[in-house]
Each structure stands twice: as C-alpha cells, then as structure tokens.
Coordinates of C-alpha atoms in Angstrom, one line a residue:
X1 CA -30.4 -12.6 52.2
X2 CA -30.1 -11.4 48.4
X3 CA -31.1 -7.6 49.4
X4 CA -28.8 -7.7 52.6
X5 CA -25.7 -8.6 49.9
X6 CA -26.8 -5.8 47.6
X7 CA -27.3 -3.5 49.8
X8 CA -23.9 -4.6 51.9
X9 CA -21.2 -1.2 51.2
X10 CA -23.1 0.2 48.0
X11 CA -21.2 3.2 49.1
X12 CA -17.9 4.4 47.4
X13 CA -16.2 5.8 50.2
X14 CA -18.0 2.9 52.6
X15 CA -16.5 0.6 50.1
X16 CA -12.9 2.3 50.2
X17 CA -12.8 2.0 53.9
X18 CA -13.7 -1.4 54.7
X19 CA -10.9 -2.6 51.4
X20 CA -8.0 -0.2 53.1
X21 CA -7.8 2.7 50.6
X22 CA -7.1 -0.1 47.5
X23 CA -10.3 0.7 45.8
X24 CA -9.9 4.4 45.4
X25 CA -6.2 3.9 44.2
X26 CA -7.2 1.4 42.1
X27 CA -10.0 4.1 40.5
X28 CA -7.8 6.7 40.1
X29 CA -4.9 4.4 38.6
X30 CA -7.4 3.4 36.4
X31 CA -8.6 7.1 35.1
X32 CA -4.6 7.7 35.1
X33 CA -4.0 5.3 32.3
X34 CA -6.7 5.9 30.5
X35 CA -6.1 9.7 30.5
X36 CA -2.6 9.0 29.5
X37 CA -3.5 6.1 26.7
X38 CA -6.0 9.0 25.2
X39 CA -3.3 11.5 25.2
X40 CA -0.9 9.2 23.7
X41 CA -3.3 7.8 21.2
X42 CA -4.3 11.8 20.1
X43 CA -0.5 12.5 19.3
X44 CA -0.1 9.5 17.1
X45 CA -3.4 10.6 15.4
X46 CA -1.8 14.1 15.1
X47 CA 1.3 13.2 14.0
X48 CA -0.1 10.8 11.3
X49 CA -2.8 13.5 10.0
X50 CA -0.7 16.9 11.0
X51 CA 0.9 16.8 7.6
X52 CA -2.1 15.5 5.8
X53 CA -3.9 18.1 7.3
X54 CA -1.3 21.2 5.8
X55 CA -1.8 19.8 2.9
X56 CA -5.7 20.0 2.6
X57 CA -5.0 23.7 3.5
X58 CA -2.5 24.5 1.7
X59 CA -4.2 22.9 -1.7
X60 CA -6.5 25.7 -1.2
X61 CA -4.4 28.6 -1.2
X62 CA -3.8 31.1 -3.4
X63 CA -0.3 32.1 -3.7
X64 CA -0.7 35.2 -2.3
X65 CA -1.7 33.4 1.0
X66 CA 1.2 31.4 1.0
X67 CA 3.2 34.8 1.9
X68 CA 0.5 36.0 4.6
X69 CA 2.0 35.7 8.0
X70 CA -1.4 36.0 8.7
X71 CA -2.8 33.1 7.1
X72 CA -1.4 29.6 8.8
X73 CA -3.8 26.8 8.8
X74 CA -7.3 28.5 7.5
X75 CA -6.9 30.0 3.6
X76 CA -7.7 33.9 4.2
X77 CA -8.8 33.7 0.0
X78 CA -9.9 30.4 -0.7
X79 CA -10.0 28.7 -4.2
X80 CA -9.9 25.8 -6.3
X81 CA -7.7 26.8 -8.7
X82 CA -4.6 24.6 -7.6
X83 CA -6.9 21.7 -8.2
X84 CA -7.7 22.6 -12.1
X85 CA -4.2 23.8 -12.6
X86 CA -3.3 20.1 -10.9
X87 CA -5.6 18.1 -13.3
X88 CA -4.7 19.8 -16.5
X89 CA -0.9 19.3 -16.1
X90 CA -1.4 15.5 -14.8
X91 CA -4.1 15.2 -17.9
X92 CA -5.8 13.0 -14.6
X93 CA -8.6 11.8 -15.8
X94 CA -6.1 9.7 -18.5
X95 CA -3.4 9.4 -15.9
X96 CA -6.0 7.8 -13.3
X97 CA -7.7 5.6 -16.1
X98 CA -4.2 4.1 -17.1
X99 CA -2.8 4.3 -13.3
X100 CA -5.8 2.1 -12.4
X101 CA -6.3 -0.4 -15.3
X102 CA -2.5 -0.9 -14.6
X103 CA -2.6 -1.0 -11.0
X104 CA -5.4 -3.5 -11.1
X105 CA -4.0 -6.1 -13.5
X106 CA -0.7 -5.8 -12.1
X107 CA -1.9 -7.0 -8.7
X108 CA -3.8 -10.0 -9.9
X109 CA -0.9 -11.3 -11.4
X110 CA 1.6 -10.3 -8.7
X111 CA -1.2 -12.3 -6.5
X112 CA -2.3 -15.1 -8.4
X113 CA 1.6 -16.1 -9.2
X114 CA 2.9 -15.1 -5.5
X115 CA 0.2 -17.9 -4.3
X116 CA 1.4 -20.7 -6.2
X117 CA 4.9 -20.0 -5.3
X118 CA 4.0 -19.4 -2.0
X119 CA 1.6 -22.8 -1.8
X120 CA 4.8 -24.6 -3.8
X121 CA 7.3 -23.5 -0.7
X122 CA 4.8 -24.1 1.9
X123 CA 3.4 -28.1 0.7
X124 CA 6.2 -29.2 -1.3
X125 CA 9.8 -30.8 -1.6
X126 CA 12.2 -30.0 -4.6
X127 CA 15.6 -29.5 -5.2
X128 CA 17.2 -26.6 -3.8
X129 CA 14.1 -25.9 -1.6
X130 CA 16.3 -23.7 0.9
X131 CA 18.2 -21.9 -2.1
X132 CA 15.1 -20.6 -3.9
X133 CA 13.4 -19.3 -0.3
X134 CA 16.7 -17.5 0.1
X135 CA 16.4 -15.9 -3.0
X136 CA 13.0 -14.6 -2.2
X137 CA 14.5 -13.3 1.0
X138 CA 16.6 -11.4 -0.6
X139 CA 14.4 -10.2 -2.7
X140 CA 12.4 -9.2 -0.2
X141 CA 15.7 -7.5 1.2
X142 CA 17.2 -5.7 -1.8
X143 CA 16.0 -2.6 -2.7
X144 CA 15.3 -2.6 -6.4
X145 CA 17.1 0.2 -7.2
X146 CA 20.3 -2.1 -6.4
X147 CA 18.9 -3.9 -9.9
X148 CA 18.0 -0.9 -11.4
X149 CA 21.0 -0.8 -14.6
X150 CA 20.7 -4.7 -15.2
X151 CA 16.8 -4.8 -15.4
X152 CA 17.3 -1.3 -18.2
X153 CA 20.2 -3.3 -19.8
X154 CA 18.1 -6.4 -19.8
X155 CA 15.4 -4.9 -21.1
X156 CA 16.6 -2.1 -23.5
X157 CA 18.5 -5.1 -26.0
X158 CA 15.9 -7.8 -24.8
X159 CA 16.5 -10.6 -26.3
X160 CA 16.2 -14.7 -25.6
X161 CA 19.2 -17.7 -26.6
X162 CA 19.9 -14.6 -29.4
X163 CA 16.7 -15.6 -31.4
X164 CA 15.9 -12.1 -31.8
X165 CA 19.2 -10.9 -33.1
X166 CA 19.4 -13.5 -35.5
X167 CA 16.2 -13.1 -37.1
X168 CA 15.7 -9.4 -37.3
X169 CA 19.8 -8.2 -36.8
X170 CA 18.6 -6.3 -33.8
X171 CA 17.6 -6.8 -30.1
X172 CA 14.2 -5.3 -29.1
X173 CA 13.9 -2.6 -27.2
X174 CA 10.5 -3.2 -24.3
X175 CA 10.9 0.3 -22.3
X176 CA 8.2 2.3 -22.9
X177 CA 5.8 -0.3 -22.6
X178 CA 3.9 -2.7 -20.4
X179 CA 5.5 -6.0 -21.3
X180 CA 8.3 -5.7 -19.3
X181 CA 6.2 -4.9 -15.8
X182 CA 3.7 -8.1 -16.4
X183 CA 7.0 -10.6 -17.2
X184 CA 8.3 -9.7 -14.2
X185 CA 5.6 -10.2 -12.3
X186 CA 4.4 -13.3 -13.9
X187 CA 8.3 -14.4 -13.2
X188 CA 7.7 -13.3 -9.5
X189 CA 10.1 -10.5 -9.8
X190 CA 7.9 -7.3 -9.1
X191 CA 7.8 -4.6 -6.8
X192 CA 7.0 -6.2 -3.3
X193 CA 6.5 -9.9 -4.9
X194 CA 9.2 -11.7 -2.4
X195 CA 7.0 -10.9 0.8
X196 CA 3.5 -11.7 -0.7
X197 CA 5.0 -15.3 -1.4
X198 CA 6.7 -15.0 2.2
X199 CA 2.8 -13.9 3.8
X200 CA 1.5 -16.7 1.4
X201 CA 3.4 -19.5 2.2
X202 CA 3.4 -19.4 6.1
X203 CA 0.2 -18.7 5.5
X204 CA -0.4 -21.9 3.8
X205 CA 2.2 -23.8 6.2
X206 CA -0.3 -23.6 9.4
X207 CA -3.2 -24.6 7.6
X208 CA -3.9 -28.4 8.6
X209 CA -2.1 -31.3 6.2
X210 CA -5.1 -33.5 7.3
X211 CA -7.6 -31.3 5.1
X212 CA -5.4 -32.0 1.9
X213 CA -4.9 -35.7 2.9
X214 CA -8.6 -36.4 3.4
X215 CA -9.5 -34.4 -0.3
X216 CA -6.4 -36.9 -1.8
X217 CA -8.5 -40.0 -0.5
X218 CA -11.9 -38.5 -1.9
X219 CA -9.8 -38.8 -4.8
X220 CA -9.0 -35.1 -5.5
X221 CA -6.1 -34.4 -7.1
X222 CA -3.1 -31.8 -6.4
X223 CA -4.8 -28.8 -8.4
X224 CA -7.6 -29.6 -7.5
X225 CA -7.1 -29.4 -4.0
X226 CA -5.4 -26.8 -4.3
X227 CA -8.2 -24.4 -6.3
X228 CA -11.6 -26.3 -3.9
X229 CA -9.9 -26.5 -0.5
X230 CA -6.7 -24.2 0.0
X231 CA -7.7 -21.2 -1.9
X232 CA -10.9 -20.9 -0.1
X233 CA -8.9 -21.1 3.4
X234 CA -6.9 -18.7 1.9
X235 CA -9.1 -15.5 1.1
X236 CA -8.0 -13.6 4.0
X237 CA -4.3 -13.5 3.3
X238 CA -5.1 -13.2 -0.7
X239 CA -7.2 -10.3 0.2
X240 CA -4.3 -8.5 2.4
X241 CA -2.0 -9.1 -0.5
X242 CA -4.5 -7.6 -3.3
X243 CA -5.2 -5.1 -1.6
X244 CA -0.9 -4.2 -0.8
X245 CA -0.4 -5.4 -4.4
X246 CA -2.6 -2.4 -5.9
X247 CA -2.2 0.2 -3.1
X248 CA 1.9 0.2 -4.1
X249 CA 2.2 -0.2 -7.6
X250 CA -0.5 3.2 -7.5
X251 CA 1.9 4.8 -5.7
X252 CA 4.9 3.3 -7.5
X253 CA 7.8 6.0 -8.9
X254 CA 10.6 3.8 -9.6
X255 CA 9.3 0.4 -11.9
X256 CA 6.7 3.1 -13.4
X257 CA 9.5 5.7 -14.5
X258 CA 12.2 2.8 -15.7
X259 CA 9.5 1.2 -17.7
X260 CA 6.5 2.8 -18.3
X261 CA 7.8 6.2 -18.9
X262 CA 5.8 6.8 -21.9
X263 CA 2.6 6.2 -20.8
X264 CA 0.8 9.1 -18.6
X265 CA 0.5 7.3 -15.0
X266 CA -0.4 9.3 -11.8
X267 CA 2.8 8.8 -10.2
X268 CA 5.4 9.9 -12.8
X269 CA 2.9 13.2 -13.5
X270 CA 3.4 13.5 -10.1
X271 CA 6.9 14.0 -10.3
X272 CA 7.3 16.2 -12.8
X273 CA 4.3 18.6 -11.6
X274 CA 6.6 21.0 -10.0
X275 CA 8.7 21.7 -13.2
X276 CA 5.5 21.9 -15.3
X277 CA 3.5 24.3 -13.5
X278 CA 5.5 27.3 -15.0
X279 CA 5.1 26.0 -18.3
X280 CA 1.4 25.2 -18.2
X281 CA 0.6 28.7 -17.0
X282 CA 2.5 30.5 -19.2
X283 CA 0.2 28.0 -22.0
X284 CA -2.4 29.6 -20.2
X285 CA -1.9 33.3 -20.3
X286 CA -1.1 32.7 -24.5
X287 CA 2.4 32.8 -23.8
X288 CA 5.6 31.7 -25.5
X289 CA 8.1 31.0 -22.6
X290 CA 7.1 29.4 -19.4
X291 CA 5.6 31.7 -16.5
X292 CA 8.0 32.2 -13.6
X293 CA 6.9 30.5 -10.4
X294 CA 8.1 30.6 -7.2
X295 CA 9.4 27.8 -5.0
X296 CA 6.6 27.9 -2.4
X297 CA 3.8 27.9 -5.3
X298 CA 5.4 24.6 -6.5
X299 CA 5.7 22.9 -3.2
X300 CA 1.8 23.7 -3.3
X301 CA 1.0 22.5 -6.8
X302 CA 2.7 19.4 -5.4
X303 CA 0.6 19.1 -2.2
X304 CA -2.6 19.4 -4.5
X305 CA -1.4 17.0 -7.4
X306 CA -0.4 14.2 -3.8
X307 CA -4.1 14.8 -2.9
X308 CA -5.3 13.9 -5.8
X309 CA -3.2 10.6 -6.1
X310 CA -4.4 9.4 -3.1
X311 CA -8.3 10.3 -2.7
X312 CA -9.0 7.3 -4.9
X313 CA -7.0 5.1 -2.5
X314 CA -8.7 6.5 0.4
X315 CA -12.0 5.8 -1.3
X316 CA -10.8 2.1 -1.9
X317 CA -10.3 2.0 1.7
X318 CA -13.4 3.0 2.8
X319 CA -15.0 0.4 1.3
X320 CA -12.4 -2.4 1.8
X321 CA -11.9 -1.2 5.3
X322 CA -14.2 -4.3 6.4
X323 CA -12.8 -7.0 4.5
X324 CA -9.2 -5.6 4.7
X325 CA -9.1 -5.5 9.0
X326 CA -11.3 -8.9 8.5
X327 CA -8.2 -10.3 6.7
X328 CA -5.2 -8.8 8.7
X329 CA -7.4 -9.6 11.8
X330 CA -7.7 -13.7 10.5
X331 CA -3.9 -13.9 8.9
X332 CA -2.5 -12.5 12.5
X333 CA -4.5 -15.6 14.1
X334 CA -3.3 -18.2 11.8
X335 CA 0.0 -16.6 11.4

C-alpha cells in the first residue's frame, strides 16, 4: 500500500491535472513573490549602501579624478592620500582615543541611571507618577536644540542656591569640559535618555510581579531584588540601550560642540574638516597662507574623514551583531 501512495501522481504535470490547474498557479505565484520580494529586498540594499558605496570610491580619488568624466564609480588613479590628509587634520588617533573613552563612559551612565528610572516608573507609586512620565515624553519629543540657549546659559554662569557667587564673587564657567555632559546624564537629561527609560520601563512592566513577590518572602529586599532578579531578566534591553547609548553620542555634533568644544572629539573634527583642508595643505607645502581648494575636493575630504568615524562603529557591530539582534529579537517578544 505505502509504494502505491508514493508512487500515486509523482508527476508535475500528472499532479496539475488531476488538482484542476491550482498546483501550477500556485508554483508560479509562488516564484512570482519571491522574484518580486528579491527585487524589492536588492533596492533597499541599494539604496542603503548606494551612497556608502560613493563614498568608498570617492575617498580614493585624487582630485584630478573627481573632474574625469571618465572616471564614475572606479578611481582611474588610485591613492590613499585623502586618508593621511584626513588623519592629520582630525589628529584621529587623539580624536578617536577621547571620542571613545567618552563615548564609553557616557553610555554607562546614561544606562545605568535610565534603568533605575525606568525600574522606578515601571514597579512603583509616587507622587506625580503621570507628571514625571510626561516629562520624559517630552523629552523624548523635544529636540534638544529647542534647550540649546538655557542649557549654555545654565551652564556658562553655573552656579547652585548662589553658593558659588558668594564664595568666589563669580559663577563658574563648565563649557569646555566634561562635567556638564556626565550631570546631565547622571540627572537623566542626555542625548536620547527619555526613550532608554521609556524601552526600560515597559520593559520592566511585562516582566512577572510574582518573581519580585516570591524574592520579598525569601526575605530579599527592594535593591536587592532589584540587582539578583530584575537586572538579570533585563540584559537584553540593557544591551539594546548600551549599545544605542555609545553608537549616538559617537556620532553626536550638537551636546559635543555646546560642551565639549575644547577637547579634540571625532565628530566636531568632522565638522570643521572641510574648512581645514586648505589650511593643512598649504602647512604642508611650507606655506604661509592656506592652499586654495576647490569645493569638490572638500566634499571628498569629508567623505574620507565620515569613513573614518564610522569604521570603528562598524567594527563594534560586527562583533555585537550576535548579542545586539539577540537583544532586539528578546525585547520585541517581551515588549
């Protein structure tokens, strides 16, 4: 019986005739969509990488090529020159020591206090609950440059109660430094801080209250709880948030030029590579005055230099990648 129901219409076409036609259209509507999800797939790809891609070729152009009709995608004189010209105006092997040491510290702190807030708002009841998760909505909503002249104000003649000015006569000035970036983070009032708390707390708020209530009767405390049973659950989430956290305040123009415009950072050399190019060449050829350059070099010098900021976040991708698609993966479940 088994080989007569095997061998019953093991032909296609045999198969086709006996269902009516349905099988073959159902083959070729098949192949249709997935011809058409491949196409549509490759254009995203191409749109996404089309520009990254000009700018891999164009980083390798002379500027000679750059007025070749000839040349378009493939560098008819190829050279690395852009790339040294790049590094010695950025000074990048400072600029990416400071970018990163600042990067990295800034995101554990944006982290570490966006998950108590974000546990606080998920497990607990205090005044003005509603009020202060409004707030961070809006904080989340605002763009920072609405904030921009109060937080220089604020900072420029910072002072607290007037203790400052009393003491010394003067307010103190904090731009040009550090300080002012980690007290507003530690305050929760960083770039991108309202939606880690916002990802953090409804993260927290489907986790179970049963697994809290059962560590209370074991006799855990709240912290306790918090740092042996929550924080474990919550890797994922804290993960997708590090990970955020250091991959924007890399890229970061606006905090990093109000307040850390004195120290060399990849994202403010970044902006001023183009005007800096003819100055640093005419340094080069023993000149006085700075070296005429045209528009279309500059546009290149600033493809090179955005190549260079971002291979090292690349590079954190490729080893993150796992853990990273792991956590979005685990948060979009829970979430």
């Amino acid at each position: 019986m088994s080989k007569v129901k095997t061998g019953k219409y093991t032909n296609f076409w045999e198969r086709n005739r006996k269902s009516g036609g349905y099988l073959l259209r159902k083959t070729v509507m098949g192949y249709g969509i997935s011809i058409c999800r491949a196409i549509l797939l490759f254009g995203l790809c191409f749109l996404i990488l089309q520009p990254l891609l000009n700018k891999i070729s164009v980083s390798f152009m002379p500027e000679q090529d750059l007025y070749d009709p000839i040349v378009i995608s493939i560098p008819q004189h190829f050279t690395t020159q852009n790339y040294q010209f790049a590094s010695g105006i950025m000074s990048y092997s400072k600029s990416l020591l400071n970018t990163f040491l600042i990067s990295l510290t800034i995101a554990v702190v944006q982290v570490s206090m966006s998950t108590l807030a974000g546990y606080g708002f998920a497990r607990f009841n205090f005044p003005l609950k509603r009020f202060w998760f409004a707030c961070v909505m809006l904080l989340i909503l605002i763009p920072p440059q609405v904030i921009s002249t109060s937080l220089y104000l604020h900072f420029r003649y910072f002072d607290i109660l007037g203790i400052f000015k009393m003491a010394t006569g003067n307010t103190l000035n904090l731009r040009g430094s550090v300080l002012p970036y980690y007290m507003m983070s530690i305050g929760c009032m960083g770039l991108k801080n309202g939606l880690y708390i916002y990802m953090i707390r409804q993260f927290f708020r489907n986790i179970p209250k049963e697994l809290e209530e059962a560590a209370y009767v074991d006799g855990c405390g709240t912290l306790k709880t918090f740092v042996r049973i929550m924080l474990p659950d919550a890797k994922p989430i804290l993960t997708s948030c590090f990970l955020f956290a250091f991959v924007w305040q890399w890229t970061d123009g606006f905090y990093s030029s109000l307040f850390l415009g004195n120290i060399s950072l990849l994202s403010i050399k970044l902006r001023q590579l183009p005007d800096s190019v003819g100055g640093y060449i005419g340094r080069m050829m023993g000149s006085a005055s700075a070296a005429i350059v045209s528009v279309p070099y500059q546009n290149c010098m600033l493809a090179t230099g955005t190549l260079m900021v971002i291979v090292p976040l690349v590079v954190l991708y490729l080893f993150a990648q796992k853990g990273f698609v792991e956590s979005l993966s685990s948060t979009g479940i829970k979430m």
